[in-house]
CSV table of C-alpha atoms in Angstrom, one decimal:
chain,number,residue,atom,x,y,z
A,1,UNK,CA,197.2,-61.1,-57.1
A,2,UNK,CA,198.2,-59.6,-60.5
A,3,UNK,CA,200.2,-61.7,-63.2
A,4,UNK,CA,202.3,-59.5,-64.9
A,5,UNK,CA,203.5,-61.1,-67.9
A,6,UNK,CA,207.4,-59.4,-68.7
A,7,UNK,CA,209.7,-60.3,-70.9
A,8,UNK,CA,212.8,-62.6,-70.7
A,9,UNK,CA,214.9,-59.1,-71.2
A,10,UNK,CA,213.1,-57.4,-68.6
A,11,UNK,CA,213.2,-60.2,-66.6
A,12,UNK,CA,217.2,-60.3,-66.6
A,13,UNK,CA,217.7,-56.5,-66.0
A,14,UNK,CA,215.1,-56.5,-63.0
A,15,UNK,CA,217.1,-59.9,-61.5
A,16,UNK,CA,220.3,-58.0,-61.9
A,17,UNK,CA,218.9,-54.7,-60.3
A,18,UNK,CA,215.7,-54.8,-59.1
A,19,UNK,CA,215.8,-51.6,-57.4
A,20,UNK,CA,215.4,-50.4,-60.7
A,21,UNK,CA,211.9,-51.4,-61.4
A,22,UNK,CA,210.9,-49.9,-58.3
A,23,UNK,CA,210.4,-45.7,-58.7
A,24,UNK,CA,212.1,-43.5,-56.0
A,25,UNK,CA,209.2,-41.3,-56.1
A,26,UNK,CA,205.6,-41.4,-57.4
A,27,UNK,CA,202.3,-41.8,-55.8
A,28,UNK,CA,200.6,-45.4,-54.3
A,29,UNK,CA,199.1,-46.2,-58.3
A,30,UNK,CA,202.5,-45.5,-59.5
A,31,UNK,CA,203.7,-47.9,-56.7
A,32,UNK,CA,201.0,-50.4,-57.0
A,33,UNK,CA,201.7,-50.6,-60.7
A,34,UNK,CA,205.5,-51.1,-60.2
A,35,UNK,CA,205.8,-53.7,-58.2
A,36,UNK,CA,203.6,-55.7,-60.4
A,37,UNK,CA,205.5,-55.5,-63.1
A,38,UNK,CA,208.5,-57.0,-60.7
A,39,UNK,CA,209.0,-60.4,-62.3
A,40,UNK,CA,208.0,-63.6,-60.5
A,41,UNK,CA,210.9,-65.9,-59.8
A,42,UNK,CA,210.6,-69.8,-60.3
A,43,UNK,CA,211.1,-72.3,-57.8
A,44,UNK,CA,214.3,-72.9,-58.5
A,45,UNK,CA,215.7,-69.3,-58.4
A,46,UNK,CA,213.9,-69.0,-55.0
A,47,UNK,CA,215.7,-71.9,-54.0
A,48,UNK,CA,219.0,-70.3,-54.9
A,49,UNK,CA,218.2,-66.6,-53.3
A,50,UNK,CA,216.9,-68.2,-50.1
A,51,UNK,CA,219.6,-70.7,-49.6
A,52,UNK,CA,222.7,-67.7,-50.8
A,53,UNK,CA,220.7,-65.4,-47.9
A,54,UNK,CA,220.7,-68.4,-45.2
A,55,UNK,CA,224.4,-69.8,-45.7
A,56,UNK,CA,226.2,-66.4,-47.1
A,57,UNK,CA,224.0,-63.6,-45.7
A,58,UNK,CA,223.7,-62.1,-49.3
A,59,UNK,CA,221.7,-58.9,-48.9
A,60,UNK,CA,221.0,-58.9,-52.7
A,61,UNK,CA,219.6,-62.4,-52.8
A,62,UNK,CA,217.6,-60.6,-49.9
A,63,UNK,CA,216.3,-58.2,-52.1
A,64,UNK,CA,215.5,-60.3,-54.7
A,65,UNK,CA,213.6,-62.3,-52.7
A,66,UNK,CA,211.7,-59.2,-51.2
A,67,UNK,CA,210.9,-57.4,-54.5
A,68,UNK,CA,209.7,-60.3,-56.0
A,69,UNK,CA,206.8,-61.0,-53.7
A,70,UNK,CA,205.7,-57.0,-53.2
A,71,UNK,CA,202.7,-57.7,-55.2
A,72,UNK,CA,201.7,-60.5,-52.7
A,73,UNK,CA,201.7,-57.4,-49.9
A,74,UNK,CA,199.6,-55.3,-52.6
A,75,UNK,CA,197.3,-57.9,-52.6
A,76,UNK,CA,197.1,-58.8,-48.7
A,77,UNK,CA,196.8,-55.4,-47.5
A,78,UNK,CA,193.6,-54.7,-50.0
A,79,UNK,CA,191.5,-57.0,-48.2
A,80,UNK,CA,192.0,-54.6,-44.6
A,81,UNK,CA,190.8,-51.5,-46.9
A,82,UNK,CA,187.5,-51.8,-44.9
A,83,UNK,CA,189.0,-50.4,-41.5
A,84,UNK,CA,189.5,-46.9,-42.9
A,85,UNK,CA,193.1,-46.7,-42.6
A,86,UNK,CA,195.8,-45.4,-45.4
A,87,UNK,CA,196.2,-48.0,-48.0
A,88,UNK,CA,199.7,-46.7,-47.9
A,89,UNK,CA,200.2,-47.6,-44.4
A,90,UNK,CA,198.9,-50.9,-44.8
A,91,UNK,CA,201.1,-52.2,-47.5
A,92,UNK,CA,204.5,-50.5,-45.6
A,93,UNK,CA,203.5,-52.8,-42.8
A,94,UNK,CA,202.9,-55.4,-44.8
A,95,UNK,CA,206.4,-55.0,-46.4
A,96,UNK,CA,208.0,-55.4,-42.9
A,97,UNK,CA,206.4,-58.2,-42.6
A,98,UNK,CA,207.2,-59.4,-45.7
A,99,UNK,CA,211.2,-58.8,-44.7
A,100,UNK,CA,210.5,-60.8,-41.7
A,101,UNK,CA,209.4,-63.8,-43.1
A,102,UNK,CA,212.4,-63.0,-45.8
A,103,UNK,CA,214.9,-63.4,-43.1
A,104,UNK,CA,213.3,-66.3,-41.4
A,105,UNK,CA,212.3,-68.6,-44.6
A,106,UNK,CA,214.4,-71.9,-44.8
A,107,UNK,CA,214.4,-73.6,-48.1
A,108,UNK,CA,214.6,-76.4,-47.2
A,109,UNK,CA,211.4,-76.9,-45.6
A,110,UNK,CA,209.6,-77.9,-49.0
A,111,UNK,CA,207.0,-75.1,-49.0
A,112,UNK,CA,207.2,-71.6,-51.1
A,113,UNK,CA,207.9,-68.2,-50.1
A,114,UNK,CA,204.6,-67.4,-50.8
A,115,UNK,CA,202.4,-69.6,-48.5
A,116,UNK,CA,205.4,-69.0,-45.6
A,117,UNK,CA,205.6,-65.3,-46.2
A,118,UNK,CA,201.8,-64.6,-45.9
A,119,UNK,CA,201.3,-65.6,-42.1
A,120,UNK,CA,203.9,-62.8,-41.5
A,121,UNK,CA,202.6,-60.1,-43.7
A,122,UNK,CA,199.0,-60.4,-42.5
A,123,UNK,CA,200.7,-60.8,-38.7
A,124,UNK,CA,201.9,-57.0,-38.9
A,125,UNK,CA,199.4,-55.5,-40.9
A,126,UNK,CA,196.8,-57.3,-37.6
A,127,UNK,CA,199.1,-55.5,-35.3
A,128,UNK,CA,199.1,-52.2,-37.1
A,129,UNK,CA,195.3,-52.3,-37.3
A,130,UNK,CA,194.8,-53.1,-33.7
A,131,UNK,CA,197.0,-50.3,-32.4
A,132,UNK,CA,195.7,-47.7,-35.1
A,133,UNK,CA,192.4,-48.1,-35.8
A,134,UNK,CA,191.2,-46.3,-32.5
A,135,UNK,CA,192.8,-44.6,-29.7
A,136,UNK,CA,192.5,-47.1,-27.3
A,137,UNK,CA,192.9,-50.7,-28.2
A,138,UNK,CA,189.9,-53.0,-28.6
A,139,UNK,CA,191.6,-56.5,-28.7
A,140,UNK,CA,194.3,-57.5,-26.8
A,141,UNK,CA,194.1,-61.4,-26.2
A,142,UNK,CA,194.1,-64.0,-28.3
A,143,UNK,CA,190.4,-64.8,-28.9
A,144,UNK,CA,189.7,-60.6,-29.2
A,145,UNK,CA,191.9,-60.7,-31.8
A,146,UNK,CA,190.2,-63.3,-33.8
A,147,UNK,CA,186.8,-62.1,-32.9
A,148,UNK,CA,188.2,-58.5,-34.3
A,149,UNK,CA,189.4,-60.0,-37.8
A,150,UNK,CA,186.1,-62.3,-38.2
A,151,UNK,CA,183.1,-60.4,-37.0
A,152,UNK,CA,183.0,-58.1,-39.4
A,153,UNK,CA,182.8,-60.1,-42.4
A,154,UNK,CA,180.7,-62.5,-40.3
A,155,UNK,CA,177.7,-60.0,-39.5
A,156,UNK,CA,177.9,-59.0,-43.4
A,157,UNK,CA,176.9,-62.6,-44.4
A,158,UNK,CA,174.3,-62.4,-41.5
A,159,UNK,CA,173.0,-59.7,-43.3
A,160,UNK,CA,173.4,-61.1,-46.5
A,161,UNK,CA,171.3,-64.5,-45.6
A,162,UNK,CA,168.5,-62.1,-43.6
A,163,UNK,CA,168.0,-60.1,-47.4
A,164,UNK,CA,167.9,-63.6,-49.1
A,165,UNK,CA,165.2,-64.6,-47.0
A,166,UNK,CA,163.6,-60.5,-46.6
A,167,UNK,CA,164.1,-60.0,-43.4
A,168,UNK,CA,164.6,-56.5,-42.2
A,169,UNK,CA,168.4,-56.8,-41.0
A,170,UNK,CA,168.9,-55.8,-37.3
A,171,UNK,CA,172.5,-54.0,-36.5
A,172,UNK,CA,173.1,-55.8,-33.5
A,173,UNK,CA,173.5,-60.0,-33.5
A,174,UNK,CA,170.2,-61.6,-32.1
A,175,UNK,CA,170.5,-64.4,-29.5
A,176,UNK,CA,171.0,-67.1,-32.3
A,177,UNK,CA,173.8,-65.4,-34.7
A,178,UNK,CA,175.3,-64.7,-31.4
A,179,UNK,CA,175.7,-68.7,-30.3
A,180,UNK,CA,176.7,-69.2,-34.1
A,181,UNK,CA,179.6,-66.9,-33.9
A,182,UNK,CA,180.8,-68.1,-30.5
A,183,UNK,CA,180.8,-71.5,-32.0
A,184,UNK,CA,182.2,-70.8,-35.2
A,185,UNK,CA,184.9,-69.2,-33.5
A,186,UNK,CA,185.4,-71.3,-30.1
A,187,UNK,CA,184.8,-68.0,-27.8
A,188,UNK,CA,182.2,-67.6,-25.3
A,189,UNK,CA,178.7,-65.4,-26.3
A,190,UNK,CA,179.9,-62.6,-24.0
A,191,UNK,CA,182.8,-62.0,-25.1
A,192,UNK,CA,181.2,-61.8,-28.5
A,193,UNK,CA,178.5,-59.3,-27.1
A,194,UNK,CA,181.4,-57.3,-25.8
A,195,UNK,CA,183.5,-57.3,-29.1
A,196,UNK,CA,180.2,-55.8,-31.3
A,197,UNK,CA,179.5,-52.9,-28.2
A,198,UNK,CA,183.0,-52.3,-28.7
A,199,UNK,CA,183.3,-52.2,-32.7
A,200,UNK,CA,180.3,-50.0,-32.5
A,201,UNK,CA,181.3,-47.5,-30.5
A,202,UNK,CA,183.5,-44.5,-31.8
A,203,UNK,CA,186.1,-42.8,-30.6
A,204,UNK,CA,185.1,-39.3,-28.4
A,205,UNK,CA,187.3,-36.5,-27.5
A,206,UNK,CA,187.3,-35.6,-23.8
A,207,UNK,CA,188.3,-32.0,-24.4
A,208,UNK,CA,186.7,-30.9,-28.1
A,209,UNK,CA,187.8,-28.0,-30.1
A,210,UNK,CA,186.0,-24.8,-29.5
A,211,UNK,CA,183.0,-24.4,-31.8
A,212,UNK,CA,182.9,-21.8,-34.9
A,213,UNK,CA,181.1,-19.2,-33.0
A,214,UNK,CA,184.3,-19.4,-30.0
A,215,UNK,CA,182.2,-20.4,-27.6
A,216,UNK,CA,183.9,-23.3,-25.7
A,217,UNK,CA,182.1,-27.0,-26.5
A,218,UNK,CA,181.2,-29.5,-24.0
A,219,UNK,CA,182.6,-32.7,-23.9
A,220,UNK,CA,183.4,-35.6,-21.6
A,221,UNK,CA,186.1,-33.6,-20.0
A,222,UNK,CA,183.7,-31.5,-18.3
A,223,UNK,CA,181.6,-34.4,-16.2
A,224,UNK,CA,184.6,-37.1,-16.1
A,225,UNK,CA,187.2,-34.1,-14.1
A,226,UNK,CA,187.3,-34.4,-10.6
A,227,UNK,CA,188.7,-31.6,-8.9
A,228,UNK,CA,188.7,-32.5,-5.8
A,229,UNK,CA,191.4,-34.4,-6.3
A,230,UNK,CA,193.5,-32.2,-8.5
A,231,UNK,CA,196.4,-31.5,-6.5
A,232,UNK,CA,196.4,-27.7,-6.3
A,233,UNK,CA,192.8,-28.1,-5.0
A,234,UNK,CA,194.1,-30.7,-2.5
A,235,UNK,CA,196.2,-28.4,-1.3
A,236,UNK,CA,193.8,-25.3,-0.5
A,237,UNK,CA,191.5,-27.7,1.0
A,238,UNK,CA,193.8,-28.4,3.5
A,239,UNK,CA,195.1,-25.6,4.1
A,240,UNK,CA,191.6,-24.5,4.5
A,241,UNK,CA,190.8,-27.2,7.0
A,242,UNK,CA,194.2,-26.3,9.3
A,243,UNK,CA,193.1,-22.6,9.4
A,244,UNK,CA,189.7,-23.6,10.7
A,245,UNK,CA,190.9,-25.9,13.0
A,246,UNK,CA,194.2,-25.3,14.5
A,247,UNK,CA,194.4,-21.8,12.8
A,248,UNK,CA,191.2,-20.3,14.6
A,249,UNK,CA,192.1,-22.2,18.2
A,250,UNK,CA,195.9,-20.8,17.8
A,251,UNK,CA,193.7,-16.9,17.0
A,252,UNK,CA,191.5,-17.3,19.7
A,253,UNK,CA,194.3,-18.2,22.6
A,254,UNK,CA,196.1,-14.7,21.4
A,255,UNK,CA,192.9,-12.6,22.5
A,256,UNK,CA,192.1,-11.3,26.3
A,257,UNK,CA,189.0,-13.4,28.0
A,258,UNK,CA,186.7,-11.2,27.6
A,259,UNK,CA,186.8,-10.7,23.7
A,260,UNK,CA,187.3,-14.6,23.5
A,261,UNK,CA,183.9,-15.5,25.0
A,262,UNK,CA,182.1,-13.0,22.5
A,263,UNK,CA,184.0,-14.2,19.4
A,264,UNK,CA,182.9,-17.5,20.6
A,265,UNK,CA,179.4,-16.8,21.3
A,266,UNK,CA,178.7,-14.7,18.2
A,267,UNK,CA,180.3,-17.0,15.8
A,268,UNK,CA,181.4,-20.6,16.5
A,269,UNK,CA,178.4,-21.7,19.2
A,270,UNK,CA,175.1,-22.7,17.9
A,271,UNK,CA,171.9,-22.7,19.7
A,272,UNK,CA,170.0,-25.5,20.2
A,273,UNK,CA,167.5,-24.6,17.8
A,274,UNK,CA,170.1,-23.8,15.0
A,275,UNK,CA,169.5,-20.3,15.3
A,276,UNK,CA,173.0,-19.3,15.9
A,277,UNK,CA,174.8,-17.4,18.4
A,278,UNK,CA,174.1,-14.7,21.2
A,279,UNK,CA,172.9,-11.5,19.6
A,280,UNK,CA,174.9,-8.1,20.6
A,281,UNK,CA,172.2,-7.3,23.3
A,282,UNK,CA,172.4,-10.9,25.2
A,283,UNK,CA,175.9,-9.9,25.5
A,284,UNK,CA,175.6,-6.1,26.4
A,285,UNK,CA,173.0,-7.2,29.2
A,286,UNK,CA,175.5,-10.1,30.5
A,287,UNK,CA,178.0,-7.8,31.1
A,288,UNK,CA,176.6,-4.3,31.4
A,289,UNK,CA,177.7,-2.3,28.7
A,290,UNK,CA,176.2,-1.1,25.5
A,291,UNK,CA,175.7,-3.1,22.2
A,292,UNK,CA,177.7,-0.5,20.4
A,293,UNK,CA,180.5,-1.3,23.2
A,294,UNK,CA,179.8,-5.4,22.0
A,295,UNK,CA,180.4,-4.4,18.6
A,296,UNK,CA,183.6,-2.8,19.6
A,297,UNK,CA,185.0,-5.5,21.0
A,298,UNK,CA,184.1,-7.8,18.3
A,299,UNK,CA,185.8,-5.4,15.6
A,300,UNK,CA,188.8,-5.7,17.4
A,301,UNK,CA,188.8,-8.9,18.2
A,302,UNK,CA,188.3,-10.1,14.8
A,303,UNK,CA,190.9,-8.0,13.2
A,304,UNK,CA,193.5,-9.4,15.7
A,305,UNK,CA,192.8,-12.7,14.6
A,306,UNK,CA,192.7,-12.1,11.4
A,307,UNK,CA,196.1,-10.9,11.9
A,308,UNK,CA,197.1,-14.1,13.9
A,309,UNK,CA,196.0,-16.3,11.1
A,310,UNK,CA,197.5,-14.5,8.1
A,311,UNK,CA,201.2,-15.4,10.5
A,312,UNK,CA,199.7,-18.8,11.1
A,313,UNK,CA,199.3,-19.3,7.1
């Protein structure tokens, strides 16, 4: 935490208005820089701020209190740098929990701001990292959590005790750091196996961009769909199954006998053999007319209930 030294003066004017230390606009260094110069307040002015907020609901003892300990979030939110998330982001969490802790500190509890304050701001910042730092969240109880916050920097002194004693660091925990962990942290080794497969794997798009050359990419999307269950394709598919059910039996009782029993026998019957139906000839010779005369019949007969089941759709 910086220790910005300021001036008695400065110290007054920033204690009278300490919105004015703090610029409207500016980048994070101009920020950063800012709040450190934000002068530190003794324990008895704390005293005075906190109790004026608890008994009066003073919103500029409030403020006092807030300002004064932005450098603490500065500070806090630089050790969560590692997760690849705005530094920005970090410290406005931070702040809220900063104004949380404000709001709930009592004074007379005998501790500082400072040591109550920084269970709160790390508390957000935790809660920001675990809904932001991938798309879907990779700790949600208790012991995740903690196995979230402390594997990381665990496996780094792994790996800085396997270069101590030159041994070729493996990504993955062996057997042994795995126990260590779980005992360190009071968490069984499988959830700590699940934890590091989870850490190491990335975030993937199920339906990527299309590539440079327009061509569309593959991703996830394509193997993970299942159409059969989409609901338009539900639909057809059972619409599909009426028509050859109920559909065809509703056609065939609309045609004469005659051209029924050679729809039949041409198309739905099957020979024992699989070979399919009667051919125009069994048919001609059964009932003694010509295979053009077949055919005929056929043509008709399918056009009619082709008819029938267009109605029946």
């Amino acid at each position: 935490m910086s220790t910005a030294v300021s001036t008695p003066a400065a110290t007054a004017v920033a204690l009278a208005n300490p919105w004015s230390v703090v610029p409207s606009l500016g980048n994070l260094d101009a920020y950063i820089t800012a709040v450190n110069r934000m002068p530190m307040l003794t324990h008895e002015e704390e005293q005075r701020f906190a109790k004026d907020l608890r008994d009066t609901g003073d919103v500029e003892s409030a403020g006092k209190l807030v300002l004064s300990h932005l450098r603490l979030v500065v500070s806090t939110s630089r050790q969560y740098l590692g997760y690849g998330l705005p530094h920005a982001d970090l410290i406005q969490e931070g702040n809220v929990g900063l104004m949380k802790a404000v709001k709930r500190f009592d004074p007379d509890q005998g501790v500082r701001l400072v040591s109550y304050a920084l269970h709160w701001i790390k508390a957000e910042i935790h809660e920001y990292i675990l809904k932001n730092w991938r798309l879907v969240k990779v700790a949600t109880t208790k012991a995740q959590r903690k196995l979230f916050f402390n594997l990381r920097s665990m496996k780094q002194g792994f790996k800085a005790e396997d270069a101590e004693q030159d041994v070729t660091y493996r990504d993955n925990l062996s057997d042994v750091q795995v126990d260590v962990v779980a005992r360190q942290l009071n968490v069984k080794a499988e959830e700590v196996r699940e934890m590091e497969m989870r850490l190491s794997g990335g975030d993937v798009l199920l339906d990527p961009a299309p590539a440079d050359d327009g061509d569309q990419a593959f991703g996830p999307i394509a193997y993970l769909s299942d159409v059969n269950h989409e609901p338009t394709a539900m639909i057809e598919s059972a619409q599909r199954d009426a028509l050859a059910t109920e559909g065809i039996a509703t056609a065939l009782r609309g045609l004469d006998e005659r051209s029924r029993r050679i729809v039949t026998e041409r198309w739905l019957n099957v020979r024992d053999d699989g070979s399919g139906g009667m051919t125009l000839h069994e048919l001609a010779g059964e009932y003694g007319v010509s295979a053009e005369r077949i055919r005929q019949i056929e043509v008709a007969a399918m056009k009619k209930m082709k008819t029938a089941l267009a109605e029946y759709a």
